[in-house]
CSV table of C-alpha atoms and ligand atoms in Angstrom, one decimal:
chain,number,residue,atom,x,y,z
A,1,MET,CA,-21.1,58.5,-26.3
A,2,ARG,CA,-20.4,60.3,-29.6
A,3,VAL,CA,-23.5,62.3,-30.1
A,4,LEU,CA,-24.5,64.3,-33.3
A,5,VAL,CA,-26.5,67.4,-32.4
A,6,THR,CA,-28.4,68.7,-35.4
A,7,GLY,CA,-29.2,72.4,-35.2
A,8,GLY,CA,-26.5,72.5,-32.5
A,9,ALA,CA,-25.7,76.2,-33.2
A,10,GLY,CA,-29.3,77.2,-32.4
A,11,TYR,CA,-30.7,78.4,-29.1
A,12,ILE,CA,-31.7,75.1,-27.4
A,13,GLY,CA,-29.1,73.1,-29.4
A,14,SER,CA,-26.2,75.2,-28.2
A,15,HIS,CA,-27.2,74.9,-24.5
A,16,THR,CA,-27.7,71.1,-25.0
A,17,VAL,CA,-24.2,70.8,-26.5
A,18,LEU,CA,-22.8,72.2,-23.3
A,19,HIS,CA,-24.8,69.9,-21.1
A,20,LEU,CA,-23.8,66.8,-23.2
A,21,VAL,CA,-20.1,67.8,-22.9
A,22,GLY,CA,-20.5,68.4,-19.2
A,23,ALA,CA,-22.0,64.9,-18.8
A,24,GLY,CA,-18.9,63.4,-20.5
A,25,HIS,CA,-20.2,62.8,-24.0
A,26,GLU,CA,-18.4,63.7,-27.2
A,27,VAL,CA,-20.4,66.1,-29.3
A,28,VAL,CA,-20.4,66.8,-33.1
A,29,VAL,CA,-22.6,69.6,-34.5
A,30,VAL,CA,-24.3,69.9,-37.9
A,31,ASP,CA,-26.1,73.1,-38.7
A,32,ASP,CA,-27.0,74.8,-42.0
A,33,PHE,CA,-26.8,78.2,-40.2
A,34,SER,CA,-30.1,79.3,-41.7
A,35,ASN,CA,-31.1,80.5,-38.2
A,36,ALA,CA,-27.9,80.7,-36.3
A,37,LYS,CA,-24.6,82.7,-36.5
A,38,PRO,CA,-21.2,81.0,-36.8
A,39,THR,CA,-20.0,83.1,-33.9
A,40,VAL,CA,-21.9,80.8,-31.6
A,41,VAL,CA,-19.3,78.1,-32.1
A,42,GLY,CA,-16.5,80.1,-30.6
A,43,ARG,CA,-18.6,80.9,-27.6
A,44,LEU,CA,-19.5,77.2,-27.2
A,45,GLU,CA,-15.8,76.1,-27.3
A,46,GLU,CA,-14.9,78.8,-24.8
A,47,LEU,CA,-17.5,77.5,-22.4
A,48,ALA,CA,-16.9,73.8,-23.1
A,49,GLY,CA,-13.2,74.2,-22.8
A,50,ARG,CA,-12.6,72.1,-25.9
A,51,HIS,CA,-12.9,71.9,-29.6
A,52,ILE,CA,-16.4,71.1,-31.0
A,53,PRO,CA,-16.4,69.8,-34.5
A,54,VAL,CA,-19.1,71.7,-36.6
A,55,HIS,CA,-20.2,70.7,-40.0
A,56,ALA,CA,-22.2,73.3,-42.0
A,57,PHE,CA,-24.7,71.7,-44.4
A,58,ASP,CA,-28.3,70.9,-44.9
A,59,LEU,CA,-29.3,67.4,-43.5
A,60,ALA,CA,-31.1,66.8,-46.8
A,61,ASP,CA,-27.6,66.3,-48.4
A,62,ALA,CA,-27.5,62.5,-48.0
A,63,GLU,CA,-23.9,62.2,-49.2
A,64,LYS,CA,-22.4,64.7,-46.7
A,65,LEU,CA,-24.5,63.2,-44.0
A,66,ASP,CA,-23.2,59.7,-44.7
A,67,VAL,CA,-19.6,60.9,-44.6
A,68,LEU,CA,-20.2,62.7,-41.4
A,69,LEU,CA,-21.9,59.8,-39.6
A,70,ALA,CA,-19.0,57.5,-40.7
A,71,GLN,CA,-16.1,59.9,-40.1
A,72,GLU,CA,-17.3,61.1,-36.7
A,73,ARG,CA,-18.3,57.5,-35.6
A,74,VAL,CA,-21.7,58.9,-34.4
A,75,GLN,CA,-23.5,56.6,-31.9
A,76,ALA,CA,-26.6,58.7,-31.1
A,77,VAL,CA,-28.4,61.8,-32.4
A,78,VAL,CA,-30.2,64.7,-30.8
A,79,HIS,CA,-32.3,66.3,-33.5
A,80,PHE,CA,-33.1,70.1,-33.2
A,81,ALA,CA,-32.7,71.2,-36.8
A,82,GLY,CA,-35.9,72.7,-38.2
A,83,TYR,CA,-37.7,75.9,-38.8
A,84,LYS,CA,-39.9,77.0,-35.9
A,85,ALA,CA,-41.7,80.3,-36.5
A,86,VAL,CA,-45.4,79.8,-36.2
A,87,GLY,CA,-46.4,82.8,-38.2
A,88,GLU,CA,-43.8,82.2,-41.0
A,89,SER,CA,-45.1,78.6,-41.3
A,90,VAL,CA,-48.6,79.9,-42.1
A,91,ALA,CA,-47.1,82.1,-44.9
A,92,GLN,CA,-44.6,79.5,-46.2
A,93,PRO,CA,-46.1,76.1,-45.5
A,94,LEU,CA,-44.2,74.2,-48.3
A,95,ASP,CA,-40.8,75.5,-46.9
A,96,TYR,CA,-41.8,74.2,-43.5
A,97,TYR,CA,-42.9,70.7,-44.7
A,98,ARG,CA,-39.9,70.4,-47.0
A,99,ASN,CA,-37.4,71.4,-44.5
A,100,ASN,CA,-38.7,70.0,-41.3
A,101,LEU,CA,-40.1,66.7,-42.7
A,102,GLY,CA,-37.6,66.3,-45.5
A,103,ALA,CA,-34.5,66.8,-43.3
A,104,THR,CA,-35.9,64.5,-40.6
A,105,ILE,CA,-36.6,61.7,-43.2
A,106,ALA,CA,-33.1,62.2,-44.6
A,107,LEU,CA,-31.6,61.9,-41.1
A,108,LEU,CA,-33.6,58.8,-40.3
A,109,ARG,CA,-32.6,57.1,-43.5
A,110,ALA,CA,-29.0,57.8,-42.8
A,111,MET,CA,-29.3,56.5,-39.3
A,112,GLN,CA,-30.8,53.3,-40.7
A,113,ARG,CA,-27.9,52.9,-43.1
A,114,HIS,CA,-25.4,53.4,-40.3
A,115,ARG,CA,-27.4,51.3,-37.7
A,116,ILE,CA,-27.6,54.3,-35.3
A,117,ARG,CA,-30.6,53.6,-33.1
A,118,PRO,CA,-30.8,56.3,-30.3
A,119,LEU,CA,-32.6,59.5,-31.3
A,120,VAL,CA,-33.8,62.3,-29.1
A,121,PHE,CA,-36.3,64.4,-31.0
A,122,SER,CA,-37.1,68.1,-30.3
A,123,SER,CA,-40.9,68.1,-30.2
A,124,SER,CA,-43.2,70.7,-28.6
A,125,ALA,CA,-46.2,71.2,-26.4
A,126,THR,CA,-47.8,72.8,-29.5
A,127,VAL,CA,-48.7,69.2,-30.5
A,128,TYR,CA,-51.4,69.3,-27.8
A,129,GLY,CA,-53.4,71.5,-30.1
A,130,PRO,CA,-55.7,74.4,-29.5
A,131,THR,CA,-57.9,73.2,-26.7
A,132,PRO,CA,-55.7,71.1,-24.4
A,133,ARG,CA,-56.8,70.0,-20.9
A,134,VAL,CA,-54.3,71.5,-18.4
A,135,PRO,CA,-52.0,70.3,-17.0
A,136,MET,CA,-51.1,68.5,-20.1
A,137,THR,CA,-50.1,64.8,-19.9
A,138,GLU,CA,-48.4,62.8,-22.6
A,139,ASP,CA,-51.4,60.6,-23.3
A,140,LEU,CA,-53.5,63.6,-24.7
A,141,PRO,CA,-54.4,63.5,-28.4
A,142,THR,CA,-52.2,65.5,-30.7
A,143,SER,CA,-53.2,68.1,-33.4
A,144,ALA,CA,-52.1,71.4,-34.7
A,145,THR,CA,-53.5,74.8,-35.9
A,146,ASN,CA,-50.5,75.8,-38.1
A,147,PRO,CA,-48.0,74.2,-40.4
A,148,TYR,CA,-45.2,74.4,-37.9
A,149,GLY,CA,-47.2,72.5,-35.4
A,150,TRP,CA,-48.3,70.0,-38.0
A,151,THR,CA,-44.7,69.3,-38.8
A,152,LYS,CA,-44.1,68.3,-35.2
A,153,VAL,CA,-47.3,66.2,-35.1
A,154,MET,CA,-46.3,64.5,-38.4
A,155,ILE,CA,-42.7,63.8,-37.3
A,156,GLU,CA,-44.0,62.3,-34.1
A,157,GLN,CA,-46.3,60.1,-36.2
A,158,MET,CA,-43.4,59.1,-38.5
A,159,LEU,CA,-41.4,58.0,-35.5
A,160,ARG,CA,-44.3,56.0,-34.0
A,161,ASP,CA,-44.6,54.2,-37.3
A,162,LEU,CA,-40.9,53.7,-37.7
A,163,THR,CA,-40.4,52.3,-34.2
A,164,ALA,CA,-43.4,50.0,-34.7
A,165,ALA,CA,-41.8,48.6,-37.9
A,166,GLU,CA,-38.3,48.5,-36.5
A,167,PRO,CA,-38.4,48.1,-32.7
A,168,GLN,CA,-34.6,48.2,-32.5
A,169,TRP,CA,-34.8,52.0,-32.5
A,170,ARG,CA,-34.5,53.9,-29.3
A,171,VAL,CA,-36.5,57.2,-29.7
A,172,ALA,CA,-37.4,59.9,-27.2
A,173,LEU,CA,-40.0,62.5,-28.1
A,174,LEU,CA,-39.4,65.6,-25.9
A,175,ARG,CA,-42.3,68.0,-25.8
A,176,TYR,CA,-41.0,71.4,-24.7
A,177,PHE,CA,-43.2,74.0,-23.1
A,178,ASN,CA,-41.9,77.6,-23.3
A,179,PRO,CA,-38.1,77.6,-23.4
A,180,VAL,CA,-36.6,80.8,-22.1
A,181,GLY,CA,-33.4,82.0,-20.3
A,182,ALA,CA,-29.7,81.7,-21.1
A,183,HIS,CA,-26.5,80.1,-19.8
A,184,PRO,CA,-25.6,82.0,-16.6
A,185,SER,CA,-22.3,83.1,-18.2
A,186,GLY,CA,-24.2,85.4,-20.5
A,187,ARG,CA,-22.1,84.2,-23.4
A,188,ILE,CA,-24.8,82.2,-25.2
A,189,GLY,CA,-28.6,82.9,-25.4
A,190,GLU,CA,-31.6,83.4,-27.6
A,191,ASP,CA,-30.8,85.5,-30.6
A,192,PRO,CA,-34.0,85.9,-32.8
A,193,SER,CA,-33.0,86.8,-36.4
A,194,ASP,CA,-35.9,89.3,-36.7
A,195,VAL,CA,-38.5,90.9,-34.5
A,196,PRO,CA,-39.0,88.4,-31.7
A,197,ASN,CA,-42.3,86.4,-31.9
A,198,ASN,CA,-41.9,85.2,-28.4
A,199,LEU,CA,-42.6,87.0,-25.1
A,200,MET,CA,-39.3,86.7,-23.3
A,201,PRO,CA,-36.9,87.9,-26.0
A,202,TYR,CA,-39.2,90.7,-26.8
A,203,VAL,CA,-39.3,91.8,-23.2
A,204,ALA,CA,-35.5,91.6,-23.1
A,205,GLN,CA,-35.2,93.8,-26.1
A,206,VAL,CA,-37.5,96.4,-24.6
A,207,ALA,CA,-35.4,96.3,-21.4
A,208,VAL,CA,-32.1,96.8,-23.3
A,209,GLY,CA,-33.7,99.6,-25.4
A,210,ARG,CA,-34.0,97.9,-28.7
A,211,ARG,CA,-37.8,98.0,-28.7
A,212,GLY,CA,-40.1,100.8,-27.4
A,213,GLU,CA,-42.8,99.0,-25.7
A,214,LEU,CA,-44.3,95.5,-25.3
A,215,SER,CA,-47.7,94.7,-26.9
A,216,VAL,CA,-49.6,92.5,-24.5
A,217,PHE,CA,-51.8,90.3,-26.8
A,218,GLY,CA,-55.1,90.4,-24.8
A,219,ASP,CA,-56.0,90.7,-21.2
A,220,ASP,CA,-59.5,89.1,-21.5
A,221,TYR,CA,-58.5,85.4,-21.2
A,222,ASP,CA,-60.0,83.2,-18.5
A,223,THR,CA,-56.9,83.4,-16.4
A,224,PRO,CA,-56.2,85.1,-13.0
A,225,ASP,CA,-55.1,88.4,-14.5
A,226,GLY,CA,-56.6,88.0,-17.9
A,227,THR,CA,-53.3,87.5,-19.8
A,228,GLY,CA,-52.0,84.3,-21.3
A,229,VAL,CA,-50.5,81.7,-18.9
A,230,ARG,CA,-47.6,79.6,-20.0
A,231,ASP,CA,-45.1,77.0,-18.5
A,232,TYR,CA,-41.8,78.8,-19.0
A,233,ILE,CA,-38.8,76.5,-18.6
A,234,HIS,CA,-35.2,77.5,-18.3
A,235,VAL,CA,-33.2,76.4,-21.3
A,236,ASP,CA,-30.6,74.8,-19.1
A,237,ASP,CA,-33.3,72.7,-17.4
A,238,LEU,CA,-34.4,71.7,-20.9
A,239,ALA,CA,-30.8,70.8,-21.9
A,240,ALA,CA,-30.4,68.7,-18.8
A,241,GLY,CA,-33.7,66.9,-19.8
A,242,HIS,CA,-32.1,66.0,-23.1
A,243,VAL,CA,-29.1,64.4,-21.4
A,244,ALA,CA,-31.4,62.5,-19.0
A,245,ALA,CA,-33.6,61.3,-21.9
A,246,LEU,CA,-30.5,60.2,-24.0
A,247,GLU,CA,-29.1,58.3,-21.1
A,248,TRP,CA,-32.4,56.6,-20.4
A,249,ILE,CA,-33.2,55.4,-23.9
A,250,THR,CA,-29.7,53.9,-24.3
A,251,THR,CA,-30.1,51.9,-21.1
A,252,HIS,CA,-33.7,50.7,-21.5
A,253,ASP,CA,-35.4,48.5,-24.1
A,254,ARG,CA,-38.3,50.7,-25.1
A,255,PRO,CA,-38.4,51.7,-28.8
A,256,LEU,CA,-40.4,54.9,-28.3
A,257,SER,CA,-40.8,57.2,-25.2
A,258,VAL,CA,-42.7,60.5,-24.9
A,259,TRP,CA,-41.9,63.1,-22.1
A,260,ASN,CA,-43.1,66.6,-21.3
A,261,LEU,CA,-40.3,68.9,-20.4
A,262,GLY,CA,-42.0,71.7,-18.3
A,263,THR,CA,-42.1,72.9,-14.8
A,264,GLY,CA,-45.7,72.2,-14.2
A,265,ARG,CA,-46.2,75.8,-13.1
A,266,GLY,CA,-48.0,78.6,-15.1
A,267,THR,CA,-46.9,82.2,-15.3
A,268,SER,CA,-49.0,85.0,-16.9
A,269,VAL,CA,-47.7,87.6,-19.3
A,270,LEU,CA,-47.9,90.4,-16.7
A,271,GLU,CA,-46.3,88.2,-14.0
A,272,LEU,CA,-43.4,87.6,-16.4
A,273,VAL,CA,-43.1,91.3,-17.1
A,274,ARG,CA,-43.0,92.1,-13.4
A,275,ALA,CA,-40.4,89.4,-12.8
A,276,PHE,CA,-38.2,90.8,-15.6
A,277,GLU,CA,-38.5,94.3,-14.2
A,278,GLN,CA,-37.3,93.0,-10.8
A,279,ALA,CA,-34.5,91.0,-12.3
A,280,SER,CA,-33.3,93.8,-14.6
A,281,GLY,CA,-34.1,96.9,-12.6
A,282,ARG,CA,-35.6,98.3,-15.8
A,283,THR,CA,-39.2,99.3,-16.5
A,284,ILE,CA,-41.0,97.5,-19.3
A,285,PRO,CA,-43.5,99.8,-20.9
A,286,TYR,CA,-46.5,97.9,-22.3
A,287,ARG,CA,-49.8,98.4,-24.0
A,288,VAL,CA,-52.7,95.9,-24.0
A,289,VAL,CA,-53.8,95.2,-27.6
A,290,GLY,CA,-56.1,92.6,-29.2
A,291,ARG,CA,-55.5,88.8,-28.9
A,292,ARG,CA,-53.0,87.2,-31.3
A,293,ALA,CA,-54.7,84.7,-33.6
A,294,GLY,CA,-54.1,81.1,-32.5
A,295,ASP,CA,-53.2,81.9,-28.9
A,296,ILE,CA,-54.7,79.8,-26.1
A,297,ALA,CA,-55.4,81.0,-22.6
A,298,SER,CA,-53.4,78.5,-20.6
A,299,SER,CA,-50.7,76.0,-21.3
A,300,TYR,CA,-48.7,74.1,-18.6
A,301,ALA,CA,-47.3,70.7,-18.2
A,302,ASP,CA,-47.8,67.7,-16.0
A,303,PRO,CA,-44.1,66.9,-15.8
A,304,SER,CA,-44.5,63.9,-13.4
A,305,LEU,CA,-43.7,61.2,-16.0
A,306,ALA,CA,-40.2,62.7,-16.8
A,307,GLU,CA,-39.7,63.1,-13.0
A,308,ALA,CA,-40.7,59.5,-12.3
A,309,GLU,CA,-38.9,57.8,-15.2
A,310,LEU,CA,-35.9,60.1,-15.9
A,311,GLY,CA,-35.4,61.4,-12.4
A,312,TRP,CA,-35.4,64.8,-14.1
A,313,ARG,CA,-37.0,68.0,-12.7
A,314,ALA,CA,-36.8,71.6,-13.7
A,315,THR,CA,-35.1,73.5,-10.8
A,316,ARG,CA,-34.6,77.1,-12.1
A,317,THR,CA,-37.1,79.7,-11.1
A,318,VAL,CA,-38.8,82.4,-13.2
A,319,HIS,CA,-36.5,84.9,-11.5
A,320,ASP,CA,-33.5,82.8,-12.7
A,321,MET,CA,-34.9,82.7,-16.2
A,322,CYS,CA,-35.3,86.5,-16.2
A,323,ALA,CA,-31.9,87.2,-14.5
A,324,ASP,CA,-30.1,84.9,-16.9
A,325,THR,CA,-31.9,86.3,-20.0
A,326,TRP,CA,-31.1,89.8,-18.8
A,327,ARG,CA,-27.3,89.0,-18.3
A,328,TRP,CA,-27.2,87.6,-21.9
A,329,GLN,CA,-29.1,90.5,-23.4
A,330,GLN,CA,-27.1,93.2,-21.6
A,331,ALA,CA,-23.8,91.7,-22.6
A,332,ASN,CA,-25.1,91.1,-26.2
A,333,PRO,CA,-27.6,93.9,-27.0
A,334,GLU,CA,-27.5,93.1,-30.7
A,335,GLY,CA,-27.2,89.3,-30.2
A,336,TYR,CA,-24.3,87.4,-31.5
A,337,PRO,CA,-21.8,89.4,-33.6
A,338,SER,CA,-22.1,88.5,-37.3
B,401,WQD,C1,-46.3,83.5,-24.7
B,401,WQD,C2,-47.4,84.4,-24.2
B,401,WQD,C3,-48.7,85.5,-25.9
B,401,WQD,C4,-45.4,87.9,-27.4
B,401,WQD,C5,-44.7,79.6,-29.0
B,401,WQD,C6,-45.0,78.6,-30.0
B,401,WQD,C7,-44.7,77.2,-29.5
B,401,WQD,C8,-43.3,77.2,-29.0
B,401,WQD,C9,-43.0,78.3,-27.9
B,401,WQD,C10,-41.8,76.2,-30.6
B,401,WQD,C11,-48.8,84.3,-24.9
B,401,WQD,C12,-48.0,86.5,-25.1
B,401,WQD,C13,-46.2,87.0,-26.7
B,401,WQD,C14,-45.7,89.3,-27.3
B,401,WQD,C15,-47.5,88.8,-25.8
B,401,WQD,N1,-42.3,77.3,-30.0
B,401,WQD,N2,-47.2,87.5,-25.9
B,401,WQD,N3,-46.7,89.7,-26.5
B,401,WQD,O1,-47.2,81.3,-28.2
B,401,WQD,O2,-46.9,80.1,-25.9
B,401,WQD,O3,-45.5,79.4,-27.9
B,401,WQD,O4,-43.4,79.5,-28.6
B,401,WQD,O5,-42.0,75.1,-30.3
B,401,WQD,O6,-44.8,76.3,-30.6
B,401,WQD,O7,-46.4,78.7,-30.3
B,401,WQD,O8,-45.1,81.6,-26.8
B,401,WQD,O9,-43.7,83.5,-26.2
B,401,WQD,O10,-45.1,83.6,-28.3
B,401,WQD,O11,-46.3,83.7,-26.1
B,401,WQD,O12,-48.4,89.2,-25.1
B,401,WQD,O13,-45.0,90.2,-28.0
B,401,WQD,O14,-47.0,85.8,-24.3
B,401,WQD,O15,-50.0,85.9,-26.2
B,401,WQD,O16,-49.8,84.4,-24.0
B,401,WQD,P1,-46.3,80.6,-27.2
B,401,WQD,P2,-45.0,83.2,-26.9
C-alpha cells in the first residue's frame, strides 16, 4: 500500500519507514522537522535503497495536506507526529494540546475528505496512568498525570468516538512501552535534541563521554533492587509491530483495535546500566539521587493480545537493545549531523 508516515523523520517513525519499505509498502513522509534533522532522510534512503518522498510542513496546514494526500495517492496513515517530552508538556501545556490534538484533528479531517480509512496511531503505555496493575492489559482504564499523557488519552478517546460514529474507519491504537535501541547498521537511532529525559539515551551519552555520570532517580521503590522497572522494547520490534497492525486492520472489519507493544518483561535501571556496560565495554558512573516526580515503580506489558491477534512478538533482547544503541552512539557521538 501507499502509506503516509507522519513524523517519519523521528526516532520511531524512521525505523518504521524502513520496516514498511521492507514489507513491500510504498512510503511517503511528512514531518515539520521540529524534533528531527533533515539528515535523517539521506540515511533512510541509503538503508531503504530507494528514494523516499519527504514533505516538510505542519499537519495543521490543511491545504498542503490535501495536496499531499491527493498527489501521493495515500491509502493508509501511520501517525507519529507529536511532541512527546513529559516535563516540557507540564511547562507548555497549550503547545502540547494545540500541536498534538490540533494536528491529529487536521489529519483526521483530511483523511475523511479523501476517504482514507486505515490509521495506525502512536499511543503510549503512559495512558495506563499513575497506578497501573502490572502486567498491563489493554482493558485497563486510562488516565494521565501530565499534559503529554493527557494528549494521548484524549486522542484515543477522539478515535473511539470517531469510529463509533463512522464504523468504516480502520484504526489501531498502539500503546508503546519503553522504546530503545537502534537499527543494527548504526546509521539511524535516537537523537534527543537536548539533555535526554529518558534512561537509555542518557546512559549512551555517558558511555560515549558526552555526560559525566548518570543520576539514578531513586533506589527505594518496591522493586527487586529498589530502582524503577520498565518494559524496554527494541525500536525495530516496535516498527515490526506497526507493519503487523497495519496489515491486520486492512484485512479485518474492526473499526478500532488496541494493542500493547511490549516484551512483557521488566528491567530495572541498574540492570539496564549493567547490560549497557557489558555491551559497550564502558563503565557507566552513576549516583543515586531522589525520585523523579511522576515516576512509578513498575511498568511492563501483557503483550499476549498482539501476539494472539497480530502474530507479533518482540524478539530482541536487552543485550541487543544496548549493543545496537551503542553502535549508533559510537558512530554518531553528536547524533545526526545538522
Ligand atoms: C525509565 C526509568 C526512571 C532517566 C517515558 C515517558 C513515557 C514514554 C517513555 C513517550 C525510570 C529512570 C531515567 C535518568 C533514571 N514516552 N531514569 N535516570 O519515564 O518510563 O517513560 O518514556 O511515550 O511516556 O514517561 O522512561 O527512560 O524516562 O525512565 O534513573 O536519567 O529510568 O526513574 O525508572 P519512562 P525513562
